[in-house]
């Protein structure tokens, strides 16, 4: 089974290591609760 | 004629086989550390001076086991795995195998040592393993003293033996100082500690340096202070170190021939590791990605010749797909995913060919649906609980029963076990008080892409994939077009409950009916298959203050097609809160 999360454009900055592995077509083994990404302030400010 | 043709054909087959073996050997050589393969090796990554902690010399001295066998030890560190020679038949194998490993401050530091009993024909069996933090080890045991570690049974965590290891680390400054001396000594043919100009010139050529002869002379003369035509290695090493800083003269590695386009530090690290590999100082064999690969018997290696392309990171698409290698984020180590070879074969046949997919269109979708429903019923029977021990045995080092909320006898059916809950606190949530940090929604193999374009470039190969297709017609998808995508793939052994990656309010649930194709990367990487846009799925829209709207899509798959949510529309969820689970069914 799979879960996919889709975020609005430019709303998140995904952690570099996850992006780097994915760019090598390499899946990363993670567990629930590990940090994934941070909010992008510019987009959030506009929203708030 | 007939005989002649047959002989020619045989010769041709032999020649093809020879060529394959040759290709295998050369690729194998290229995949060694420092040789510049794509296997995530030293030479490919740029290490900054701030990150460089030193080069550790790890020695697997020996072990004490509880029975006699011929033993083999593997060390997995970061994205590399090395194996020792096979010992004699004994209870106390001695290997004395050494390997130099690059230590980075923010890089991997945990080494896993696995000990295998060997089989002549079959795959070697892991008997015990231990893990040691090399950075901690060298801090605690600066004198490289021999230290023993308990070897644990991967299935039960019982102690099955002891492993004796030593480890020392070279100071970065020391490594750098030794390096120049070491490379110069290569061409000190008469081993008198002095270099003639011709010896020095040979070395420049080996470095791929095409500087004019007068430049070489100029360098040499600068070191030859008394003008006697020879210089000591120490003098020249000092000069080279300075020169390399100003104008690099080492352009390629003299061992593997790789072009060194990185900075001085990286060139030094590359060559320090590569020289050991090339000069036979190291007694461990590299070129493996995981300890499973390193432990394969020779029969497997025969098949490896014809499936060599599968030995790379990630999943190879096309006909070569047969193994999946993932990277463990905690240990930064590569792990090979267990998939039954028969399943791989059938998935390749179905999902990676037009014919397979056409067959799928002609009724096989219903077969998958029926199969999943049937499996769901079966896994809900009391008898199905008998399968739990064999499931645990198959995934023996990947399911930690200590973190499961209830003991084994609590589970009356296999499905109950499959959707097992974890003890409170088993999964700490990162930055719990900061809702501007999103977290992983599942125990899974994760792919993350900043844009949809990246996701289709690197991973999702189905030609019809789009965000609109994924979210369906009942979700307003404009805000998500060209958004960021995170894919959480759950393997059978994983904890099968999914959690909210963000804090917010559940706006709505949308169910989309569809097929139950496998979501294995073999299918996701197939251009003929569109699993994410054709499978049965439920879309949840979570409204957040920090990230705007977040679409959370739970996708069912073959056999595990039942999606249950434990939350409702209007519920406020905190990141890390459970949202639901997947179970066997249609």
Tab-separated table of C-alpha atoms in Angstrom, chain B residues 15-237:
chain	number	residue	atom	x	y	z
B	15	UNK	CA	33.187	-15.893	-26.533
B	16	UNK	CA	29.971	-14.172	-25.421
B	17	UNK	CA	30.316	-15.744	-21.978
B	18	UNK	CA	33.944	-14.659	-21.792
B	19	UNK	CA	32.871	-11.174	-22.748
B	20	UNK	CA	30.198	-11.209	-20.034
B	21	UNK	CA	32.692	-12.360	-17.449
B	22	UNK	CA	35.090	-9.703	-18.626
B	23	UNK	CA	32.348	-7.078	-18.380
B	24	UNK	CA	31.435	-8.367	-14.944
B	25	UNK	CA	34.990	-8.128	-13.729
B	26	UNK	CA	35.547	-4.696	-15.116
B	27	UNK	CA	32.262	-3.409	-13.732
B	28	UNK	CA	32.997	-5.078	-10.431
B	29	UNK	CA	36.346	-3.345	-10.377
B	30	UNK	CA	34.708	-0.067	-11.223
B	31	UNK	CA	32.240	-0.407	-8.409
B	32	UNK	CA	34.960	-0.539	-5.810
B	33	UNK	CA	35.444	2.350	-3.454
B	34	UNK	CA	37.211	5.213	-4.978
B	35	UNK	CA	36.702	4.001	-8.470
B	36	UNK	CA	34.020	6.438	-9.343
B	37	UNK	CA	31.061	4.166	-9.793
B	38	UNK	CA	27.628	5.472	-9.081
B	39	UNK	CA	27.321	3.354	-5.985
B	40	UNK	CA	27.620	6.349	-3.738
B	41	UNK	CA	31.302	6.048	-3.141
B	42	UNK	CA	33.850	8.429	-1.777
B	43	UNK	CA	34.952	9.864	-5.044
B	44	UNK	CA	31.439	10.855	-6.037
B	45	UNK	CA	30.619	12.869	-2.967
B	46	UNK	CA	32.320	16.059	-2.132
B	47	UNK	CA	33.431	16.157	1.480
B	48	UNK	CA	33.965	19.565	3.000
B	49	UNK	CA	36.886	20.191	5.337
B	50	UNK	CA	34.421	20.881	8.162
B	51	UNK	CA	32.772	17.493	7.688
B	52	UNK	CA	35.937	15.445	7.407
B	53	UNK	CA	36.560	13.612	10.652
B	54	UNK	CA	39.293	11.266	9.535
B	55	UNK	CA	39.938	7.887	8.031
B	56	UNK	CA	39.214	4.947	10.320
B	57	UNK	CA	41.056	1.667	10.095
B	58	UNK	CA	38.626	-1.045	11.125
B	59	UNK	CA	39.963	-4.531	11.759
B	60	UNK	CA	37.750	-7.569	12.082
B	61	UNK	CA	40.023	-9.695	14.214
B	62	UNK	CA	37.899	-12.785	14.764
B	63	UNK	CA	34.914	-14.252	16.541
B	64	UNK	CA	33.884	-16.927	18.984
B	65	UNK	CA	30.863	-18.859	17.815
B	66	UNK	CA	28.877	-21.661	19.401
B	67	UNK	CA	29.424	-24.264	16.686
B	68	UNK	CA	31.921	-25.198	14.034
B	69	UNK	CA	31.545	-23.895	10.508
B	70	UNK	CA	33.364	-21.972	7.812
B	71	UNK	CA	32.610	-18.362	8.671
B	72	UNK	CA	32.423	-15.145	6.716
B	73	UNK	CA	32.090	-11.620	8.128
B	74	UNK	CA	30.646	-8.537	6.419
B	75	UNK	CA	30.906	-4.895	7.398
B	76	UNK	CA	28.228	-2.505	6.198
B	77	UNK	CA	29.037	1.145	6.588
B	78	UNK	CA	27.072	3.894	4.887
B	79	UNK	CA	26.471	2.863	1.319
B	80	UNK	CA	29.241	0.308	1.196
B	81	UNK	CA	29.632	-3.277	2.305
B	82	UNK	CA	32.824	-5.307	2.512
B	83	UNK	CA	33.368	-8.956	3.205
B	84	UNK	CA	36.205	-10.940	4.685
B	85	UNK	CA	37.693	-14.168	3.421
B	86	UNK	CA	35.989	-17.398	4.512
B	87	UNK	CA	37.612	-18.929	7.594
B	88	UNK	CA	38.558	-22.555	8.112
B	89	UNK	CA	35.990	-24.805	9.737
B	90	UNK	CA	36.212	-23.718	13.361
B	91	UNK	CA	34.335	-22.321	16.350
B	92	UNK	CA	36.832	-19.479	16.597
B	93	UNK	CA	37.310	-17.939	13.158
B	94	UNK	CA	40.209	-15.515	12.727
B	95	UNK	CA	40.034	-13.050	9.846
B	96	UNK	CA	42.314	-10.150	10.697
B	97	UNK	CA	40.620	-8.285	7.868
B	98	UNK	CA	41.231	-4.568	7.604
B	99	UNK	CA	39.329	-1.816	5.889
B	100	UNK	CA	39.817	1.921	5.797
B	101	UNK	CA	36.612	3.882	6.034
B	102	UNK	CA	35.912	7.557	5.577
B	103	UNK	CA	34.430	9.195	8.652
B	104	UNK	CA	32.445	12.370	8.213
B	105	UNK	CA	31.071	14.434	11.080
B	106	UNK	CA	27.538	14.321	9.729
B	107	UNK	CA	27.916	11.110	7.804
B	108	UNK	CA	27.366	7.512	8.807
B	109	UNK	CA	29.167	6.359	11.919
B	110	UNK	CA	27.319	3.138	12.696
B	111	UNK	CA	28.948	0.023	11.262
B	112	UNK	CA	27.047	-3.241	11.188
B	113	UNK	CA	29.079	-6.424	11.295
B	114	UNK	CA	27.291	-9.596	10.228
B	115	UNK	CA	28.671	-13.105	10.588
B	116	UNK	CA	27.494	-15.769	8.161
B	117	UNK	CA	27.865	-19.525	8.115
B	118	UNK	CA	28.800	-20.432	4.576
B	119	UNK	CA	27.202	-22.870	2.184
B	120	UNK	CA	28.916	-24.219	-0.874
B	121	UNK	CA	25.840	-24.058	-3.062
B	122	UNK	CA	23.184	-22.048	-1.330
B	123	UNK	CA	23.015	-18.549	0.052
B	124	UNK	CA	25.076	-18.113	3.193
B	125	UNK	CA	23.042	-17.780	6.388
B	126	UNK	CA	23.401	-14.906	8.781
B	127	UNK	CA	24.037	-16.253	12.282
B	128	UNK	CA	24.724	-13.089	14.250
B	129	UNK	CA	25.328	-9.394	13.960
B	130	UNK	CA	26.528	-6.474	16.038
B	131	UNK	CA	26.517	-2.733	15.519
B	132	UNK	CA	29.186	-0.320	16.640
B	133	UNK	CA	29.490	3.401	16.420
B	134	UNK	CA	32.948	3.991	14.976
B	135	UNK	CA	33.168	7.578	16.181
B	136	UNK	CA	32.298	6.473	19.712
B	137	UNK	CA	34.670	3.522	19.467
B	138	UNK	CA	37.690	5.623	18.565
B	139	UNK	CA	36.901	8.147	21.273
B	140	UNK	CA	36.568	5.441	23.923
B	141	UNK	CA	39.406	3.247	22.654
B	142	UNK	CA	41.935	5.685	21.184
B	143	UNK	CA	44.698	3.074	21.231
B	144	UNK	CA	42.886	0.791	18.836
B	145	UNK	CA	42.523	-1.840	21.529
B	146	UNK	CA	40.683	-5.013	20.673
B	147	UNK	CA	37.148	-4.887	21.945
B	148	UNK	CA	34.538	-7.631	21.979
B	149	UNK	CA	30.901	-7.232	20.996
B	150	UNK	CA	28.019	-9.630	21.510
B	151	UNK	CA	26.761	-11.128	18.270
B	152	UNK	CA	22.961	-11.140	18.303
B	153	UNK	CA	20.645	-13.538	16.536
B	154	UNK	CA	18.656	-11.354	14.089
B	155	UNK	CA	15.462	-13.256	14.884
B	156	UNK	CA	15.508	-13.357	18.652
B	157	UNK	CA	18.222	-10.971	19.825
B	158	UNK	CA	19.784	-13.894	21.741
B	159	UNK	CA	23.563	-13.758	22.030
B	160	UNK	CA	25.028	-16.280	19.586
B	161	UNK	CA	28.714	-15.445	19.878
B	162	UNK	CA	31.285	-12.691	20.263
B	163	UNK	CA	32.999	-10.527	17.708
B	164	UNK	CA	36.464	-9.052	18.246
B	165	UNK	CA	37.152	-5.758	16.574
B	166	UNK	CA	39.694	-2.978	16.699
B	167	UNK	CA	39.462	0.480	15.210
B	168	UNK	CA	41.714	3.495	15.062
B	169	UNK	CA	41.356	6.796	13.325
B	170	UNK	CA	44.008	8.839	11.630
B	171	UNK	CA	44.000	12.487	12.499
B	172	UNK	CA	42.997	14.475	9.386
B	173	UNK	CA	46.247	16.442	9.524
B	174	UNK	CA	48.227	13.247	9.864
B	175	UNK	CA	46.390	11.704	6.925
B	176	UNK	CA	47.265	14.692	4.797
B	177	UNK	CA	50.892	14.656	5.855
B	178	UNK	CA	51.278	10.949	5.216
B	179	UNK	CA	49.532	11.171	1.904
B	180	UNK	CA	52.128	13.045	-0.109
B	181	UNK	CA	54.900	10.830	1.250
B	182	UNK	CA	52.912	7.797	0.359
B	183	UNK	CA	52.226	8.710	-3.218
B	184	UNK	CA	55.840	9.653	-3.780
B	185	UNK	CA	57.025	6.333	-2.396
B	186	UNK	CA	55.161	4.554	-5.202
B	187	UNK	CA	57.761	5.646	-7.706
B	188	UNK	CA	60.705	5.268	-5.374
B	189	UNK	CA	61.658	2.148	-7.291
B	190	UNK	CA	64.967	1.573	-5.483
B	191	UNK	CA	63.314	2.313	-2.104
B	192	UNK	CA	66.160	4.545	-0.946
B	193	UNK	CA	63.830	7.280	0.268
B	194	UNK	CA	65.012	9.575	-2.519
B	195	UNK	CA	63.554	10.396	-5.891
B	196	UNK	CA	65.375	11.017	-9.126
B	197	UNK	CA	63.903	13.376	-11.697
B	198	UNK	CA	62.835	10.458	-13.910
B	199	UNK	CA	60.992	8.839	-10.994
B	200	UNK	CA	59.283	12.134	-10.238
B	201	UNK	CA	58.415	12.581	-13.908
B	202	UNK	CA	56.828	9.113	-14.029
B	203	UNK	CA	54.654	10.048	-11.114
B	204	UNK	CA	53.480	13.239	-12.799
B	205	UNK	CA	52.460	11.155	-15.803
B	206	UNK	CA	50.586	8.709	-13.561
B	207	UNK	CA	48.684	11.648	-12.108
B	208	UNK	CA	47.481	12.477	-15.593
B	209	UNK	CA	49.354	15.743	-15.437
B	210	UNK	CA	50.113	17.173	-18.811
B	211	UNK	CA	52.216	20.074	-17.602
B	212	UNK	CA	55.161	20.850	-19.741
B	213	UNK	CA	58.429	19.124	-19.010
B	214	UNK	CA	59.939	22.424	-17.913
B	215	UNK	CA	57.242	22.802	-15.240
B	216	UNK	CA	58.148	19.381	-13.835
B	217	UNK	CA	61.803	20.374	-13.855
B	218	UNK	CA	60.981	23.640	-12.177
B	219	UNK	CA	59.163	21.851	-9.357
B	220	UNK	CA	61.858	19.302	-8.974
B	221	UNK	CA	64.639	21.889	-8.891
B	222	UNK	CA	62.786	23.872	-6.258
B	223	UNK	CA	62.971	20.850	-3.977
B	224	UNK	CA	66.505	19.851	-4.924
B	225	UNK	CA	68.176	22.512	-2.854
B	226	UNK	CA	71.721	21.143	-3.052
B	227	UNK	CA	71.402	20.420	-6.780
B	228	UNK	CA	72.564	16.805	-6.569
B	229	UNK	CA	69.773	15.546	-8.859
B	230	UNK	CA	67.848	13.688	-6.140
B	231	UNK	CA	65.540	14.884	-3.423
B	232	UNK	CA	64.242	13.211	-0.325
B	233	UNK	CA	60.626	12.159	-0.275
B	234	UNK	CA	60.006	14.394	2.746
B	235	UNK	CA	61.254	17.483	0.894
B	236	UNK	CA	59.282	16.785	-2.208
B	237	UNK	CA	56.157	15.920	-0.217
